[in-house]
Coordinates of C-alpha atoms and ligand atoms in Angstrom, one line a residue:
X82 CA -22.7 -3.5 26.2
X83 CA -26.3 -3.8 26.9
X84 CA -28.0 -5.5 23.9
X85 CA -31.8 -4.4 24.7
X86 CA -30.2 -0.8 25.7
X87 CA -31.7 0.4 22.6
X88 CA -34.5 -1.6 21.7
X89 CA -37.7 -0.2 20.1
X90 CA -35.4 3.1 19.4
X91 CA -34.5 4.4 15.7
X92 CA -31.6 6.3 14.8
X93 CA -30.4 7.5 11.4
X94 CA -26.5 7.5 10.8
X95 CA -25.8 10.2 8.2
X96 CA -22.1 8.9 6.7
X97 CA -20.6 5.7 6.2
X98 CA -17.1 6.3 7.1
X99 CA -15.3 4.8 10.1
X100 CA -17.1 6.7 12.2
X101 CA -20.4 6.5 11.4
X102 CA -19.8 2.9 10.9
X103 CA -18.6 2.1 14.4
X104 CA -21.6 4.4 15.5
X105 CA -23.9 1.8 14.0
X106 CA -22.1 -1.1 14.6
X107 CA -22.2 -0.4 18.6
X108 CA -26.0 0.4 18.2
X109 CA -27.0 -2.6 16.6
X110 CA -24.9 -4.5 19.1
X111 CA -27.6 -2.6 21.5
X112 CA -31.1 -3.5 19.9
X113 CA -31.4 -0.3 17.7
X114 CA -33.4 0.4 14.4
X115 CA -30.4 1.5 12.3
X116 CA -30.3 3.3 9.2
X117 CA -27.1 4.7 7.5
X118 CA -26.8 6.4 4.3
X119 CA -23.9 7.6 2.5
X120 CA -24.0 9.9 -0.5
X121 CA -20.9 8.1 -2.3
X122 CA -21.3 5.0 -4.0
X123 CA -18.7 3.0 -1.7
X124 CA -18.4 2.6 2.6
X125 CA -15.0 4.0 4.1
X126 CA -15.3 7.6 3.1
X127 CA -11.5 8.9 3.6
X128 CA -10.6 5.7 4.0
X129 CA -10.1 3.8 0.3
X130 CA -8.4 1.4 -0.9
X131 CA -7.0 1.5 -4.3
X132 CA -6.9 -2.0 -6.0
X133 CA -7.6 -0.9 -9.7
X134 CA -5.2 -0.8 -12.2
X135 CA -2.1 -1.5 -10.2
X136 CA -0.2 -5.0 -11.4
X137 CA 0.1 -8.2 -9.8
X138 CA -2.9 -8.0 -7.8
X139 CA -1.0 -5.0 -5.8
X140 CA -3.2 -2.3 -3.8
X141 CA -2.3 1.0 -1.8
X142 CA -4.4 3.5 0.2
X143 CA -5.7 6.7 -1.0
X144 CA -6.9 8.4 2.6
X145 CA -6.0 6.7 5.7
X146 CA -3.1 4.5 6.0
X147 CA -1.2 4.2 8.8
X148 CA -2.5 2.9 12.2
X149 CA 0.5 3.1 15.1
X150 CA 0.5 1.1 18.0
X151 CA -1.5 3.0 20.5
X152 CA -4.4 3.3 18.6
X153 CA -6.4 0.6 20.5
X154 CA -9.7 1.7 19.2
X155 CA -9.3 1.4 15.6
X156 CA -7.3 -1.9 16.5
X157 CA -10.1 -3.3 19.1
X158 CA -12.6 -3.0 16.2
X159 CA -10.2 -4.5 13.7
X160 CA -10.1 -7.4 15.7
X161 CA -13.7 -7.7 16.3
X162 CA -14.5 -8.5 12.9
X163 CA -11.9 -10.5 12.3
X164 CA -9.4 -8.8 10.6
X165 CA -5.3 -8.8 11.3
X166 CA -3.3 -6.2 11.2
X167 CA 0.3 -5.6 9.5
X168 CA 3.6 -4.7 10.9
X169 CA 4.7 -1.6 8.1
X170 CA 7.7 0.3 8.0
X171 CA 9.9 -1.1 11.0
X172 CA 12.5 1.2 9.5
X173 CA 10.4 4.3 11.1
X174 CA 10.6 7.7 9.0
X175 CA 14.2 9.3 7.7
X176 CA 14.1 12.9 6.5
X177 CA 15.2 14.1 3.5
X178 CA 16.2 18.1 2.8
X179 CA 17.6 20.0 0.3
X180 CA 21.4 20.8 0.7
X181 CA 22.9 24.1 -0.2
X182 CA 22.9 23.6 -4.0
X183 CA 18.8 22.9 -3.7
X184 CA 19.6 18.7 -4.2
X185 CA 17.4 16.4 -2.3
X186 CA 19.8 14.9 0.5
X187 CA 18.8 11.8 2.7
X188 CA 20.0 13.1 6.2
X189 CA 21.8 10.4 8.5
X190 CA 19.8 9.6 11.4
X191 CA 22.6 11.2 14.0
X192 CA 22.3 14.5 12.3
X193 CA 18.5 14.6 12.5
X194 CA 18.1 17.1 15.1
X195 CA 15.1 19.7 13.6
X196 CA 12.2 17.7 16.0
X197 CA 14.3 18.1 19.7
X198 CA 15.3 21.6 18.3
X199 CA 11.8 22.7 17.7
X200 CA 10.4 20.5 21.0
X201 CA 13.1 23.0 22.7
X202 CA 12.1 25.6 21.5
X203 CA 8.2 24.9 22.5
X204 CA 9.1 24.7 25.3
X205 CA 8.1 28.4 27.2
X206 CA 4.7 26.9 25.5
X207 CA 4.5 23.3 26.3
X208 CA 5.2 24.1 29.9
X209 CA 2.2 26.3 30.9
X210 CA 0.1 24.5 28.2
X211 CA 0.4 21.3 30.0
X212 CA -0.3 23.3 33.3
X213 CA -3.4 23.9 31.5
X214 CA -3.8 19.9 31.5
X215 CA -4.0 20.9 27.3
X216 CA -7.7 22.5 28.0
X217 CA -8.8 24.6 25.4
X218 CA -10.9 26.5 27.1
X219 CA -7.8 28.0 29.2
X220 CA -6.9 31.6 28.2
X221 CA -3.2 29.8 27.9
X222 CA -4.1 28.3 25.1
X223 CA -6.6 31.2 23.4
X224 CA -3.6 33.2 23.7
X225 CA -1.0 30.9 21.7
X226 CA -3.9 30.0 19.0
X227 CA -4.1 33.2 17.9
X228 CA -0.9 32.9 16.3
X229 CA 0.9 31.3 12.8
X230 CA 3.4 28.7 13.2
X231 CA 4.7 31.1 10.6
X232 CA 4.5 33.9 13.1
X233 CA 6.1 32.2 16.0
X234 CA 9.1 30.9 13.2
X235 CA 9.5 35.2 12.8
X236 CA 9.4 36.0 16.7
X237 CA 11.9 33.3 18.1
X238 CA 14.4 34.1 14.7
X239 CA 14.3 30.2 13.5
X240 CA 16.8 29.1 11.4
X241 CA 16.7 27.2 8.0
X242 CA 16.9 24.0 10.1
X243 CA 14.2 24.9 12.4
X244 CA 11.8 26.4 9.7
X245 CA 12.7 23.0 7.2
X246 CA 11.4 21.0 9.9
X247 CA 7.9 23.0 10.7
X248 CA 7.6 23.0 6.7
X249 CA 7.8 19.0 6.5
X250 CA 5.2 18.7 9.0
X251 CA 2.7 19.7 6.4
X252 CA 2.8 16.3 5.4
X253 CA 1.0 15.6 8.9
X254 CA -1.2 19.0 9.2
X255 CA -2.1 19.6 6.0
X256 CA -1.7 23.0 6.4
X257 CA 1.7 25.8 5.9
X258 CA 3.4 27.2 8.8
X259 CA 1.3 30.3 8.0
X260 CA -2.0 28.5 7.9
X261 CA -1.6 26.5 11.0
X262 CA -2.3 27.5 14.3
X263 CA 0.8 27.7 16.8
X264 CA -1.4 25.6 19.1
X265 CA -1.6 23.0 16.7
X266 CA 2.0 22.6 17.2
X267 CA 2.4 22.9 20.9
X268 CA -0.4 20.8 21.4
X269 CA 1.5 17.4 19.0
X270 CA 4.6 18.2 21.3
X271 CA 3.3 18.5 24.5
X272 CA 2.1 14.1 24.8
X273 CA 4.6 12.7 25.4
X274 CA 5.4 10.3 23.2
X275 CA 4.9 12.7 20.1
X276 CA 5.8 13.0 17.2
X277 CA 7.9 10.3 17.1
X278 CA 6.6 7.4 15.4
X279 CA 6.2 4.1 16.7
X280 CA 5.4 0.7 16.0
X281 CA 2.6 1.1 12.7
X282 CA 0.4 -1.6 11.1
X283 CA -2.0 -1.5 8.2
X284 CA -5.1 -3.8 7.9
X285 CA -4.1 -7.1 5.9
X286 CA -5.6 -6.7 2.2
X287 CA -6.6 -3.0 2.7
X288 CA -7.5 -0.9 5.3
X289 CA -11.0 -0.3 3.0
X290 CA -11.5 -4.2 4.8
X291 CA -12.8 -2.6 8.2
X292 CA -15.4 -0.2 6.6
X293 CA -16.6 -3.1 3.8
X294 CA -16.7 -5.7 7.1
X295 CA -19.1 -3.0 9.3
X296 CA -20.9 -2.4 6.0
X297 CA -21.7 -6.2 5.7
X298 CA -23.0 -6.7 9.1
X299 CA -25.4 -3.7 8.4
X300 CA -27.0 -6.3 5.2
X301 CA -30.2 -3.3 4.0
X302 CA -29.9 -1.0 6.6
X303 CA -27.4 0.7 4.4
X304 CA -28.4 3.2 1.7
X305 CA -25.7 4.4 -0.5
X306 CA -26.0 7.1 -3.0
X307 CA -28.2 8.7 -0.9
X308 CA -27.3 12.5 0.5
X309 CA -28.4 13.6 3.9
X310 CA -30.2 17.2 2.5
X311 CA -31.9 18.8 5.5
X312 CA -32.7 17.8 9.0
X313 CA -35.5 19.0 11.8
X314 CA -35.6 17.8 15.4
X315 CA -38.7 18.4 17.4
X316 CA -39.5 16.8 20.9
X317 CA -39.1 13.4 20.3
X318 CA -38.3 13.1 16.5
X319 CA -35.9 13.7 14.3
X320 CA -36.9 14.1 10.5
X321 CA -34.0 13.9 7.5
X322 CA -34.9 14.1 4.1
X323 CA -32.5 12.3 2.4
X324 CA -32.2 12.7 -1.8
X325 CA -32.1 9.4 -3.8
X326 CA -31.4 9.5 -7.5
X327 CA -33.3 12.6 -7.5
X328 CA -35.6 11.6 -5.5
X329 CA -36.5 13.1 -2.3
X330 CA -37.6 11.2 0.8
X331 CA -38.1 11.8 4.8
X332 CA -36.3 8.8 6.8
X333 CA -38.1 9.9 10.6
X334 CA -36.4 8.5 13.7
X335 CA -35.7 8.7 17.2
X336 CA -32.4 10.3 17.2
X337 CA -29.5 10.7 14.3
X338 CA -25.6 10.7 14.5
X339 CA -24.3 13.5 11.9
X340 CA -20.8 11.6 10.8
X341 CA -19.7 13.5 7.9
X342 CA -17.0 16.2 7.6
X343 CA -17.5 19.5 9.3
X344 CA -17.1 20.6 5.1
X345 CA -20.6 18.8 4.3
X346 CA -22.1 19.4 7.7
X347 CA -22.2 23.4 7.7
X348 CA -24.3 23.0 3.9
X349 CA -26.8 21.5 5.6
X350 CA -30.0 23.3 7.0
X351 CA -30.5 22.1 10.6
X352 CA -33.9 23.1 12.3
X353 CA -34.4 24.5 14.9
X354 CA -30.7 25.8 14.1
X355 CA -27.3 24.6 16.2
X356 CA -26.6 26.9 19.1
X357 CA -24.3 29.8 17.7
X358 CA -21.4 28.5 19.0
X359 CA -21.7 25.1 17.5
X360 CA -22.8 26.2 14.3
X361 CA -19.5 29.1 14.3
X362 CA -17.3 25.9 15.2
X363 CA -18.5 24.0 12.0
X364 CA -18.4 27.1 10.0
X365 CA -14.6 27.5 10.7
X366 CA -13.2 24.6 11.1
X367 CA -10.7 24.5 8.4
X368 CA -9.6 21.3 6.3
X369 CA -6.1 20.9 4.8
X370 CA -4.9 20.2 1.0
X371 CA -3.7 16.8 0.2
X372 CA -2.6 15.1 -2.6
X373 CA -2.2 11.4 -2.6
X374 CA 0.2 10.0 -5.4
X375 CA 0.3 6.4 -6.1
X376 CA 3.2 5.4 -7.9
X377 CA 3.6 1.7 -9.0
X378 CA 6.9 0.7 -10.5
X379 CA 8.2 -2.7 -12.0
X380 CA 11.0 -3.0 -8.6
X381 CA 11.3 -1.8 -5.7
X382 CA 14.2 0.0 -5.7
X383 CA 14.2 2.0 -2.8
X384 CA 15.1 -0.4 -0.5
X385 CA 18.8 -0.4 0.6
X386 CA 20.0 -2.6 4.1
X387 CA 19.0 0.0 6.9
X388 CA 17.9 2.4 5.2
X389 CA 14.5 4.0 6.0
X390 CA 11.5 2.9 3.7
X391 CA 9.7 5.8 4.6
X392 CA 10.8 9.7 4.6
X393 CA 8.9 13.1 5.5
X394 CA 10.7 16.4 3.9
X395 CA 9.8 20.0 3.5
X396 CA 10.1 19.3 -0.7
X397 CA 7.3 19.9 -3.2
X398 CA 6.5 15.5 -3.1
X399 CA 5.7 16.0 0.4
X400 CA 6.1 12.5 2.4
X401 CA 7.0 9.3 0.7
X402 CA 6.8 6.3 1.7
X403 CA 6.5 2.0 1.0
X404 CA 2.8 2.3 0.4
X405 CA 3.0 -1.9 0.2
X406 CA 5.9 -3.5 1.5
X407 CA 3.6 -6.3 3.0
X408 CA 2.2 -7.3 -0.3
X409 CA 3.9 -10.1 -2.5
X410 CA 5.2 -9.5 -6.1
X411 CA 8.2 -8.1 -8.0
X412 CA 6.7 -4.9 -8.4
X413 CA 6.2 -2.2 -5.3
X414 CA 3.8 1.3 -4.9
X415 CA 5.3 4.4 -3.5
X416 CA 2.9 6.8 -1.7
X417 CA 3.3 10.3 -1.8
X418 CA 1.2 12.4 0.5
X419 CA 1.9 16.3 -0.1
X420 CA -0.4 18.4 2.0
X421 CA -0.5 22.0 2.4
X422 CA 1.1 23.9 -0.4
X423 CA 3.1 21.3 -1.5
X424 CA -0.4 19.5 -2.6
X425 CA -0.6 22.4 -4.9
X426 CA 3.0 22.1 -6.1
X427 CA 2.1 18.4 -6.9
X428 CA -0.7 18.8 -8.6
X429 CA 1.4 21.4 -10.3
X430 CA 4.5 19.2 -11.4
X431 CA 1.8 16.1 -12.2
X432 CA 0.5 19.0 -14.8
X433 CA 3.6 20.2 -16.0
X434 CA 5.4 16.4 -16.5
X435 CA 2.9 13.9 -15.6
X436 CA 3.9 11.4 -12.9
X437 CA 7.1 10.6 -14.6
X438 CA 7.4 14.5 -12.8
X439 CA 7.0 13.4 -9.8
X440 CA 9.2 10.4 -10.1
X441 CA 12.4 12.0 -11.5
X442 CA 12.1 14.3 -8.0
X443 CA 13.1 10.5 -6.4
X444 CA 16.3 10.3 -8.0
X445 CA 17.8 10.6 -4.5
X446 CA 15.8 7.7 -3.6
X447 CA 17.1 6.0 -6.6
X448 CA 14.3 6.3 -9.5
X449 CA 16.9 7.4 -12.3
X450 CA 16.1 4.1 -14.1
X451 CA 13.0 2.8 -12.6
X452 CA 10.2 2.1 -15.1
X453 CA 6.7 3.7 -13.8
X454 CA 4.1 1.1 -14.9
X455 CA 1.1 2.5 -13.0
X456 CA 0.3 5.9 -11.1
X457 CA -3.1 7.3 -10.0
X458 CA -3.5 10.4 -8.1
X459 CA -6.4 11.7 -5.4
X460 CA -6.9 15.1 -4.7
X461 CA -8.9 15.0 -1.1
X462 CA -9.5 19.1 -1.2
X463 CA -11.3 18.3 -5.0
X464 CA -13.4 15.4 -3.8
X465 CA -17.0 16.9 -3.2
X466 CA -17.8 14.5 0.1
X467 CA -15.0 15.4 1.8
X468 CA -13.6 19.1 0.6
X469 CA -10.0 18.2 2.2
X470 CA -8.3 15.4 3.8
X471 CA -8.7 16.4 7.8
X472 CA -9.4 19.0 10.0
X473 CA -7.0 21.9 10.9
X474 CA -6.8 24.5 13.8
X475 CA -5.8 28.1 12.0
X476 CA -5.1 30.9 14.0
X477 CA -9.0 32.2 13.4
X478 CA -10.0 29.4 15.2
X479 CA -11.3 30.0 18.8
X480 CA -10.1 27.1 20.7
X481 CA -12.5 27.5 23.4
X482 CA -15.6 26.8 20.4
X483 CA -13.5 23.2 19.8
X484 CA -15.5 21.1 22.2
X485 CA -18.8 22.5 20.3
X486 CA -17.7 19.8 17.6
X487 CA -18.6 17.3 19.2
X488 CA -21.1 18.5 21.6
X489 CA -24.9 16.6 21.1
X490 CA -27.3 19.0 20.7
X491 CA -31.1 17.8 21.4
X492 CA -31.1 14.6 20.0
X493 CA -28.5 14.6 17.0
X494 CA -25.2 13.5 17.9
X495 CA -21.5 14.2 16.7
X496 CA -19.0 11.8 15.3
X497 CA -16.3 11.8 12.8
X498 CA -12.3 12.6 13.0
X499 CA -12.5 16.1 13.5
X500 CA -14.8 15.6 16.6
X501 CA -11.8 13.9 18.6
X502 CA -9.8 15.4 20.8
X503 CA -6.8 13.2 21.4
X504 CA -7.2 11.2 17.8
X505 CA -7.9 14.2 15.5
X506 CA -7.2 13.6 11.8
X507 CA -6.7 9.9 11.9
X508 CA -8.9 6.9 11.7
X509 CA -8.8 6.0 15.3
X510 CA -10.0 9.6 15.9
X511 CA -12.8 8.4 13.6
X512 CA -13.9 4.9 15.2
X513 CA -13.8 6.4 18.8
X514 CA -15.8 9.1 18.1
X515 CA -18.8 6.8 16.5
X516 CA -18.1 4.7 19.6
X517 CA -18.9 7.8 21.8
X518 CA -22.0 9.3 19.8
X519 CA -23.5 5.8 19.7
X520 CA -23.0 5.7 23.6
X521 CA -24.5 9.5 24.1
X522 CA -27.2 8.2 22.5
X523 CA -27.7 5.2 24.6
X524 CA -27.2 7.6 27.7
X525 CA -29.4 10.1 26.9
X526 CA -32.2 7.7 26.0
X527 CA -31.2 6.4 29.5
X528 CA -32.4 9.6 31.7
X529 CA -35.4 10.0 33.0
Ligands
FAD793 C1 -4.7 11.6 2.3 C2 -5.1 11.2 3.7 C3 -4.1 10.5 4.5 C4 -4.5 10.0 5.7 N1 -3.6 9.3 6.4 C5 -4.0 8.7 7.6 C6 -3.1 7.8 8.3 O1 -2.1 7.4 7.8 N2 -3.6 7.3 9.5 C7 -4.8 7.6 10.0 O2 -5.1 7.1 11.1 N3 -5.6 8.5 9.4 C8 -5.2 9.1 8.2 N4 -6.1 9.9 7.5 C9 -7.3 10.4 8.2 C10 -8.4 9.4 8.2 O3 -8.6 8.8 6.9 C11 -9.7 10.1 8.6 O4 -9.5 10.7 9.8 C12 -10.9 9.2 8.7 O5 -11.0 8.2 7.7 C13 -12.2 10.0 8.8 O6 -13.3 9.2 9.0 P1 -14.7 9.9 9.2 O7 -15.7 8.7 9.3 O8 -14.6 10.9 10.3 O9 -15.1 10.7 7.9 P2 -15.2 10.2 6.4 O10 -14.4 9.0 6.1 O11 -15.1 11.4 5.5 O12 -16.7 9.7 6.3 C14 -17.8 10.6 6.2 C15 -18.8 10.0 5.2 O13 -19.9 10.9 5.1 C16 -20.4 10.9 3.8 N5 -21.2 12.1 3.6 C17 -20.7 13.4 3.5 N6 -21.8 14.2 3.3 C18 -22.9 13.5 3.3 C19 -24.3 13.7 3.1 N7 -24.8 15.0 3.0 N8 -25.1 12.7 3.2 C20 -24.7 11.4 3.4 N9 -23.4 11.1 3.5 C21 -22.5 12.1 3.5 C22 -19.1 10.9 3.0 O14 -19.4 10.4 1.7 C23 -18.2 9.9 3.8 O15 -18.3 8.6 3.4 C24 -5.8 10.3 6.2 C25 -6.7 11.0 5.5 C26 -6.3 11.5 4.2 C27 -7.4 12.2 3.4

């Protein structure tokens, strides 16, 4: 990277998240004036790290946990500031489903067959999708977007098995077969290595440790509590007023990376305004429901000698998982992460019968006499700076508007999970797409 690339030039970050903290990271590391404000109180957006309240000095993750092996960016950056990465749940995922009396059953391994039936099944889509090199500007895949998974489920006559296994994925999309576009699904199983999961880490002591390690580098040229309000962009300058305890300001600069959530991004007034394309992508871009549980308990006693410490299922809990088997101490956290409907049938059983609800629905997992010492619960669709926990394709959605999201338009740039094309909805999604804006913007200062 060229480190006088950018000298003499300002640019404004608006979000402190992964993304926009990689953004600034690389444009620091190339001579920039960088601001970046975030509206919260904290860095790492979606990505948190819970350390209150739990016992023996235990923490878990409220938004982004898991990073898997090819991830390279979110690990490159990791490694650059030092930090070391965890080996999690070797065990990979087991499925649990209910059997014909409605009881919770762990399936054996051998007899796990939903994913290959379904990749079968995909595959009169798959085929001429990856003819399409997965384009979505290809009237292949307009034409398989317009569809529910739901839909498709109807047309090909699926089976309990078949729609079990589309319902678990929720825990992944965040949205219902009938929310979720059918090329949301065709797209996950047409790389090749998906959906299965790999080798996964987490950052030692909390993944929060990357965004709080950007942060620090950054030393005053980050401004929390302050909200990104407005924006205008003429010739050479960019003006955002920015609100401060009430306070209204104008931060001008040379160019500005938007890096918050398509949710918060279509609030704001953008003048001149985004082509119509761009602005309809931000406008319907939907974000899924999901519910984080944090269960803390005095053992661990869902461990058993090879059995899975991790488990996705179509059930009401959603996904649960070891949420910190690499931490020391009697004690262990589950994590439960219902998206879709089953957020709302979590929130619903957590009204109902608290979080000892929620635990009694692991008796299969062995929680009949576990005591529950902590639990805290994050509802990502109720949080205000992020209105859901990631992007999802609906059927609505025109895929050939996608690449608008990340499309720079005068001199503001695009970043943030949803603007990623291979790396959607997760954190690497989010690190590689700061990386990008922050070299758009050295390349377009670059032409003549
Ligand atoms: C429950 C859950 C589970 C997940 N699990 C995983 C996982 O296991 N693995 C994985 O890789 N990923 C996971 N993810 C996804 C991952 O956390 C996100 O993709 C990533 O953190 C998004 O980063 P971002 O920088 O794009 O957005 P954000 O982290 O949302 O950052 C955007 C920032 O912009 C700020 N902002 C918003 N509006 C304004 C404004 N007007 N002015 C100023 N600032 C503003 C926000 O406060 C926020 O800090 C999960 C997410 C959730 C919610």
């Amino acid at each position: 990277m060229d480190g006088t690339a950018l000298n003499g030039v300002s640019v404004l970050v608006a979000g402190a998240g992964l993304a926009g903290l990689a953004a600034a990271y690389d444009l620091v590391a190339m001579g920039a004036g960088v601001t970046v404000v975030d509206v919260r109180d904290r860095v790492g957006g979606r990505v948190w790290t819970i350390h209150d309240g739990f016992a023996e000095g235990q923490h878990a993750e409220a938004g982004g946990d898991m990073i898997d092996e090819e991830q390279v960016q979110i690990r490159e950056l990791a490694q650059q500031v030092g930090l070391k990465l965890t080996r999690i749940l070797r065990g990979g995922f087991g499925y649990v489903r209910p059997d014909p009396s409605g009881h919770p059953r762990i399936l054996p391994r051998s007899s796990v067959r939903g994913w290959d039936r379904l990749a079968e099944e995909l595959k009169p889509l798959t085929t001429p999708y990856v003819l399409a090199e997965q384009r979505w500007d290809s009237p292949i895949t307009a034409n398989m977007a317009r569809r529910s998974v739901a839909a498709w489920l109807d047309q090909i006559k699926a089976d309990a098995e078949l729609r079990a296994t589309a319902t678990g994925m929720r825990g992944f999309f965040l949205a219902d077969p009938d929310e979720l576009s059918l090329i949301a699904l065709v797209d996950q199983f047409s790389s090749i290595d998906a959906p299965a999961i790999g080798t996964m880490y987490r950052i030692e002591g909390g993944n929060e440790r990357l965004a709080t390690a950007l942060a620090a580098r950054l030393g005053d040229r980050l401004h929390l509590n302050t909200d990104v309000v407005a924006l205008s962009h003429r010739g050479r300058t960019v003006r955002v007023s920015v609100k401060n305890a009430r306070a209204l300001s104008q931060i001008t600069c040379d160019y500005a990376i938007l890096a918050m959530p398509a949710t918060l991004l279509r609030r704001m007034p953008i003048t001149p305004a985004l082509p119509a394309q761009q602005h309809d992508a931000i406008v319907r871009l939907k974000y899924g429901r999901a519910t984080r549980t944090l269960l803390q308990f005095s053992r661990r006693f869902w461990r058993a000698p090879s059995r899975p410490r991790a488990f996705g299922s179509p059930l009401p809990f959603g996904a649960v998982w070891d949420a910190n088997e690499e931490q020391r101490g009697r004690g262990g956290i589950l994590s439960l992460l219902a998206g879709g409907g089953a957020s709302d049938a979590t929130q619903a059983i957590v009204a109902k019968h608290g979080a000892r609800g929620l635990t009694e629905s692991l008796d299969w997992l062995g929680s009949r006499n576990a005591e529950l010492t902590t639990s805290r619960q994050i509802v990502w669709e109720q949080d205000p700076y992020a209105r859901g926990g990631y992007a999802y394709f609906d059927p609505a959605f025109d895929p050939a508007l996608r690449a608008w999201l990340a499309r720079p338009f005068g001199r503001l740039f695009f970043a943030g999970e949803h603007t990623s094309i291979k790396w959607q909805g997760y954190m690497n999604g989010a690190v590689e797409s700061g990386r990008r804006a922050a070299a758009e913007v050295a390349a377009v200062h670059a032409l003549p």
